[in-house]
Short mmCIF file of C-alpha atoms and ligand atoms in Angstrom, two decimals:
data_model
loop_
_atom_site.label_atom_id
_atom_site.label_comp_id
_atom_site.label_asym_id
_atom_site.label_seq_id
_atom_site.Cartn_x
_atom_site.Cartn_y
_atom_site.Cartn_z
CA MET J 6 -22.50 -0.83 5.36
CA ALA J 7 -24.64 -2.03 2.67
CA ALA J 8 -25.98 -5.66 3.40
CA GLU J 9 -23.81 -7.28 0.40
CA ASN J 10 -21.03 -6.23 1.93
CA LYS J 11 -21.68 -7.68 5.59
CA GLU J 12 -21.84 -10.86 3.66
CA TRP J 13 -19.07 -10.33 2.91
CA VAL J 14 -17.42 -10.12 5.81
CA GLU J 15 -19.31 -12.58 7.72
CA ARG J 16 -18.14 -15.61 4.73
CA LEU J 17 -14.41 -14.46 5.82
CA ARG J 18 -15.33 -15.15 9.37
CA GLY J 19 -12.55 -17.94 9.84
CA ILE J 20 -10.78 -18.21 6.71
CA GLN J 21 -6.40 -17.91 6.60
CA LEU J 22 -6.85 -14.36 6.09
CA PRO J 23 -2.93 -12.88 5.71
CA GLN J 24 -1.17 -10.79 8.61
CA HIS J 25 -0.63 -7.88 6.46
CA VAL J 26 -1.92 -7.35 2.33
CA GLY J 27 0.02 -5.57 -0.11
CA VAL J 28 -1.94 -3.76 -2.96
CA ILE J 29 -0.92 -2.50 -6.41
CA MET J 30 -3.09 -0.10 -6.96
CA ASP J 31 -3.52 -0.36 -11.15
CA GLY J 32 -5.16 0.95 -14.13
CA ASN J 33 -6.45 4.90 -13.42
CA GLY J 34 -4.90 6.20 -16.76
CA ARG J 35 -6.99 3.25 -18.18
CA TRP J 36 -10.67 3.63 -16.57
CA ALA J 37 -10.38 7.02 -17.22
CA GLN J 38 -9.40 6.58 -21.11
CA LYS J 39 -11.78 4.62 -21.68
CA ARG J 40 -14.33 6.77 -20.75
CA MET J 41 -13.02 9.70 -22.81
CA LEU J 42 -12.06 11.09 -19.92
CA PRO J 43 -8.69 12.65 -18.80
CA ARG J 44 -6.73 10.64 -16.16
CA SER J 45 -6.47 13.04 -13.13
CA ALA J 46 -11.04 11.12 -13.39
CA GLY J 47 -9.66 7.15 -12.97
CA HIS J 48 -7.35 8.95 -10.52
CA ARG J 49 -10.04 10.73 -8.43
CA GLU J 50 -11.88 7.43 -8.57
CA GLY J 51 -8.75 5.21 -8.17
CA ALA J 52 -8.81 7.20 -4.08
CA GLU J 53 -12.51 6.43 -3.57
CA ALA J 54 -11.87 2.61 -4.36
CA LEU J 55 -8.89 2.96 -2.12
CA GLY J 56 -11.63 4.57 0.77
CA ARG J 57 -13.44 1.58 0.23
CA ILE J 58 -11.28 -1.03 0.60
CA VAL J 59 -9.96 0.91 3.66
CA ARG J 60 -12.75 0.37 5.50
CA PHE J 61 -13.60 -2.87 4.50
CA VAL J 62 -10.61 -4.44 5.12
CA ARG J 63 -11.42 -2.83 8.75
CA ASP J 64 -13.90 -4.21 9.20
CA CYS J 65 -12.12 -8.01 8.25
CA ALA J 66 -9.37 -7.02 11.52
CA ILE J 67 -6.73 -6.98 8.48
CA PRO J 68 -3.89 -5.50 10.95
CA TYR J 69 -1.85 -3.95 7.96
CA ILE J 70 -1.96 -3.10 4.40
CA THR J 71 0.10 -1.43 2.08
CA PHE J 72 -1.24 0.52 -1.01
CA TYR J 73 1.60 1.09 -3.36
CA THR J 74 -0.05 5.16 -4.52
CA PHE J 75 3.80 6.63 -5.89
CA SER J 76 6.30 4.74 -7.61
CA THR J 77 10.18 6.42 -7.47
CA GLU J 78 9.16 5.53 -11.09
CA ASN J 79 6.13 7.44 -11.64
CA TRP J 80 8.36 10.55 -11.76
CA LYS J 81 8.29 10.51 -15.22
CA ARG J 82 4.83 11.40 -15.49
CA PRO J 83 3.92 14.87 -16.84
CA ALA J 84 4.34 17.01 -14.71
CA ASP J 85 0.78 18.12 -15.02
CA GLU J 86 -0.64 14.83 -14.10
CA VAL J 87 2.54 14.25 -11.05
CA GLU J 88 0.96 17.92 -9.85
CA GLN J 89 -2.51 16.37 -9.95
CA LEU J 90 -1.44 13.10 -7.75
CA MET J 91 0.14 15.06 -5.06
CA ASN J 92 -3.02 17.69 -4.98
CA LEU J 93 -5.48 14.11 -4.21
CA LEU J 94 -2.13 13.42 -1.92
CA HIS J 95 -3.11 16.64 0.11
CA LYS J 96 -6.89 16.39 -0.33
CA PHE J 97 -6.02 12.33 1.13
CA LEU J 98 -4.50 14.03 4.56
CA GLY J 99 -7.71 16.57 4.63
CA ASP J 100 -9.59 13.49 5.35
CA THR J 101 -8.13 12.92 8.34
CA TYR J 102 -10.36 12.95 10.90
CA LYS J 103 -12.38 10.00 9.32
CA TYR J 104 -8.71 7.78 10.31
CA LYS J 105 -9.37 9.16 14.17
CA GLU J 106 -12.29 8.07 14.34
CA GLU J 107 -12.35 3.81 12.71
CA ASN J 108 -8.97 4.22 15.13
CA ILE J 109 -6.85 3.80 11.90
CA ARG J 110 -3.42 4.18 11.99
CA VAL J 111 -1.81 5.88 8.61
CA CYS J 112 2.45 5.21 8.23
CA PHE J 113 4.53 6.21 4.65
CA LEU J 114 6.52 4.53 3.09
CA GLY J 115 9.39 5.92 1.03
CA ASP J 116 11.12 8.93 0.16
CA PRO J 117 10.07 12.45 1.22
CA SER J 118 12.50 14.26 1.07
CA ARG J 119 11.69 15.09 -2.85
CA LEU J 120 7.95 15.65 -2.17
CA ARG J 121 6.65 19.14 -1.71
CA PRO J 122 7.17 20.54 2.54
CA ASP J 123 3.54 21.47 2.55
CA LEU J 124 2.36 17.38 2.40
CA GLN J 125 5.85 16.37 3.94
CA ARG J 126 4.24 18.90 7.26
CA ASP J 127 0.89 17.41 6.90
CA MET J 128 1.77 12.87 6.58
CA LYS J 129 4.18 13.96 9.55
CA LYS J 130 1.69 15.88 11.11
CA LEU J 131 -1.01 12.43 10.09
CA GLU J 132 1.52 9.78 11.45
CA GLU J 133 1.66 11.89 14.76
CA GLU J 134 -2.58 11.94 15.30
CA SER J 135 -2.05 8.42 14.59
CA ARG J 136 0.50 6.45 15.69
CA GLY J 137 -1.73 5.63 18.91
CA ASN J 138 -4.68 3.93 16.72
CA THR J 139 -4.08 0.36 17.14
CA GLY J 140 -6.54 -0.77 14.91
CA LEU J 141 -5.98 -1.25 11.75
CA THR J 142 -2.04 0.02 10.27
CA VAL J 143 -2.77 1.81 6.42
CA ASN J 144 0.77 2.07 4.68
CA ILE J 145 0.03 4.22 1.60
CA ALA J 146 3.89 4.03 0.14
CA LEU J 147 4.80 6.90 -1.86
CA ASN J 148 7.78 8.41 -3.73
CA TYR J 149 8.17 3.60 -3.33
CA GLY J 150 10.97 1.78 -4.56
CA GLY J 151 11.30 -1.04 -2.91
CA ARG J 152 15.01 -0.76 -3.90
CA ASP J 153 15.90 2.77 -3.18
CA GLU J 154 13.86 1.61 0.70
CA ILE J 155 16.43 -1.30 0.74
CA VAL J 156 19.83 1.75 -0.26
CA ARG J 157 18.41 4.12 2.28
CA ALA J 158 18.32 0.97 4.97
CA ALA J 159 22.04 -0.05 4.04
CA ARG J 160 23.20 3.71 4.76
CA SER J 161 21.62 4.17 7.57
CA LEU J 162 23.01 0.35 8.56
CA CYS J 163 26.72 2.25 7.40
CA ARG J 164 26.82 4.86 9.47
CA GLU J 165 25.75 2.81 12.78
CA ALA J 166 28.68 1.03 11.57
CA ALA J 167 31.06 3.36 10.72
CA ALA J 168 30.27 4.97 14.90
CA GLY J 169 30.26 2.24 15.94
CA ARG J 170 27.02 1.35 16.54
CA LEU J 171 26.68 -1.77 15.32
CA ARG J 172 29.31 -4.86 14.21
CA PRO J 173 29.16 -6.11 10.62
CA GLU J 174 28.87 -10.19 11.65
CA ASP J 175 26.29 -8.77 13.70
CA LEU J 176 24.03 -7.78 11.00
CA ASP J 177 21.32 -9.83 10.29
CA GLU J 178 18.10 -10.01 8.10
CA GLU J 179 15.94 -9.09 11.14
CA ARG J 180 18.51 -5.98 11.66
CA PHE J 181 17.93 -4.97 8.32
CA ALA J 182 14.77 -5.72 7.91
CA GLY J 183 14.01 -3.13 10.66
CA ALA J 184 16.04 -0.90 9.24
CA LEU J 185 13.40 -0.84 6.09
CA ASP J 186 10.82 1.59 6.52
CA THR J 187 8.07 -1.12 7.61
CA ALA J 188 10.54 -2.07 10.63
CA GLY J 189 8.13 -3.56 13.21
CA MET J 190 5.39 -4.45 10.46
CA PRO J 191 5.13 -8.27 8.76
CA GLU J 192 6.21 -8.91 6.10
CA CYS J 193 3.67 -8.96 3.23
CA ASP J 194 1.72 -12.80 3.10
CA VAL J 195 -0.46 -11.47 -0.55
CA VAL J 196 -0.18 -8.76 -3.37
CA LEU J 197 -3.17 -8.15 -5.28
CA ARG J 198 -2.16 -6.28 -8.82
CA PRO J 199 -5.29 -5.55 -10.92
CA SER J 200 -6.02 -3.61 -13.73
CA GLY J 201 -4.04 -7.28 -15.77
CA GLU J 202 0.28 -6.49 -15.25
CA GLN J 203 1.38 -8.88 -13.96
CA ARG J 204 5.01 -7.30 -12.06
CA ILE J 205 5.86 -6.52 -9.09
CA SER J 206 7.05 -3.08 -10.55
CA ASN J 207 10.29 -2.05 -6.95
CA PHE J 208 6.81 -2.62 -4.35
CA LEU J 209 7.58 -4.15 -1.22
CA LEU J 210 11.01 -6.05 -2.70
CA TRP J 211 11.90 -7.39 0.47
CA GLN J 212 9.11 -7.82 2.58
CA ALA J 213 7.45 -9.58 -0.62
CA ALA J 214 9.56 -12.65 -0.57
CA TYR J 215 7.27 -15.03 0.56
CA ALA J 216 4.10 -13.39 -1.18
CA GLU J 217 0.99 -14.79 -2.60
CA PHE J 218 0.67 -13.10 -5.79
CA ILE J 219 -2.80 -12.48 -7.03
CA PHE J 220 -3.00 -10.77 -10.17
CA MET J 221 -6.96 -9.15 -11.45
CA ASP J 222 -8.21 -8.33 -14.76
CA THR J 223 -10.51 -5.06 -13.11
CA LEU J 224 -8.95 -1.78 -13.56
CA TRP J 225 -8.46 -0.50 -9.43
CA PRO J 226 -11.22 2.22 -9.89
CA ASP J 227 -13.97 -0.54 -10.55
CA PHE J 228 -11.86 -2.28 -7.46
CA THR J 229 -14.79 -3.86 -5.07
CA GLU J 230 -15.30 -5.10 -1.63
CA LYS J 231 -16.44 -7.62 -3.48
CA ASP J 232 -13.28 -8.33 -5.44
CA PHE J 233 -10.75 -7.56 -2.58
CA ALA J 234 -12.68 -10.64 -0.75
CA GLU J 235 -12.56 -13.02 -3.48
CA ALA J 236 -9.03 -12.95 -3.53
CA MET J 237 -9.31 -13.33 0.30
CA LEU J 238 -10.39 -16.54 -0.67
CA GLU J 239 -7.91 -17.21 -3.13
CA TYR J 240 -5.74 -16.48 -0.57
CA ALA J 241 -6.58 -18.75 2.01
CA ARG J 242 -6.25 -22.02 -1.12
CA ARG J 243 -2.77 -21.03 -1.72
CA ASN J 244 -0.96 -23.58 0.48
CA ARG J 245 2.46 -21.67 1.63
CA ARG J 246 5.35 -23.84 1.75
CA PHE J 247 8.43 -21.17 3.02
CA GLY J 248 10.96 -23.88 0.79
CA GLY J 249 9.66 -26.86 3.01
CA VAL J 250 7.82 -30.11 1.88
C1 LIG O 309 -2.42 4.11 -11.48
O1 LIG O 309 -3.35 4.04 -12.12
C2 LIG O 309 -1.67 5.06 -10.70
C3 LIG O 309 -0.66 5.23 -10.27
C4 LIG O 309 0.35 5.05 -10.49
C5 LIG O 309 0.07 6.61 -9.93
P1 LIG O 309 -1.56 4.06 -13.36
O2 LIG O 309 -1.75 5.26 -13.32
O3 LIG O 309 -0.63 3.37 -13.59
O4 LIG O 309 -3.01 4.32 -14.71
P2 LIG O 309 -3.03 3.24 -16.16
O5 LIG O 309 -1.54 1.96 -16.06
O6 LIG O 309 -2.11 4.31 -16.80
O7 LIG O 309 -4.23 2.65 -17.21
C1 LIG O 310 2.91 1.20 -10.24
O1 LIG O 310 1.52 1.16 -11.34
C2 LIG O 310 2.90 1.89 -9.51
C3 LIG O 310 2.51 2.37 -8.40
C4 LIG O 310 0.85 1.57 -9.17
C5 LIG O 310 2.07 3.58 -7.59
P1 LIG O 310 2.94 2.01 -13.09
O2 LIG O 310 1.24 1.85 -13.64
O3 LIG O 310 3.64 3.14 -12.23
O4 LIG O 310 3.93 0.31 -13.22
P2 LIG O 310 4.34 0.07 -14.85
O5 LIG O 310 4.75 1.67 -15.39
O6 LIG O 310 3.21 -1.09 -15.06
O7 LIG O 310 5.26 -0.67 -14.22
MG1 LIG O 311 -0.47 1.53 -14.43
#
């Protein structure tokens, strides 16, 4: 680890860190545009940033991080951009050995059914292979939309009810949360959004109900360990009240 990053890890020790960080990885296209490069070059650099931040988060001992990598709305993009994004994801799955070595568990959030069969197969394999890893959990939100996730959860609960296994009066927030893609995981404490946009874009609608939001102007491919560490210092300064006083 670079000396500077080690110093940041030290500085974060002892402050109130989140259990679960959500990251809306945004600004890849603008990063490329600024350099007169194709958008795909921005996505490639964005994937590098993801690797950087995963390693840093693991060193900081934050237990959960979710990266928004492809939304249910991103299908609206040109077919070649979608294909390039899917190919990048495939490359990411090919690098799984690092996750094994680093004791990282990888989970996918979202509806895989619309993805290429080869991707679906490798996603499942990676989830299964990393299931027993006890270090950081990295969620990859892929073909993910917060509304879609809530509808899928409602549908599965309706099936339970129709089969006589769930009484409507027994449905509560906890049971509902257990039907989401993040079942068993802590709620999202903080959402980071680089690139200057200030919106949620259908990310973790349920899990971020009480999240802190930190918006930054940096474009995602430029995002460094220092940016992440500064966001954690900002998070620690926030006074979370959860509706209390
Ligand atoms: C985020 O970067 C990556 C994905 C949404 C897949 P963008 O591609 O949205 O980059 P901008 O917002 O156009 O700069
Ligand atoms: C959000 O970014 C989705 C991901 C980062 C995967 P977008 O660039 O798609 O969101 P909008 O269009 O700015 O809302
Ligand atoms: Mg964008």
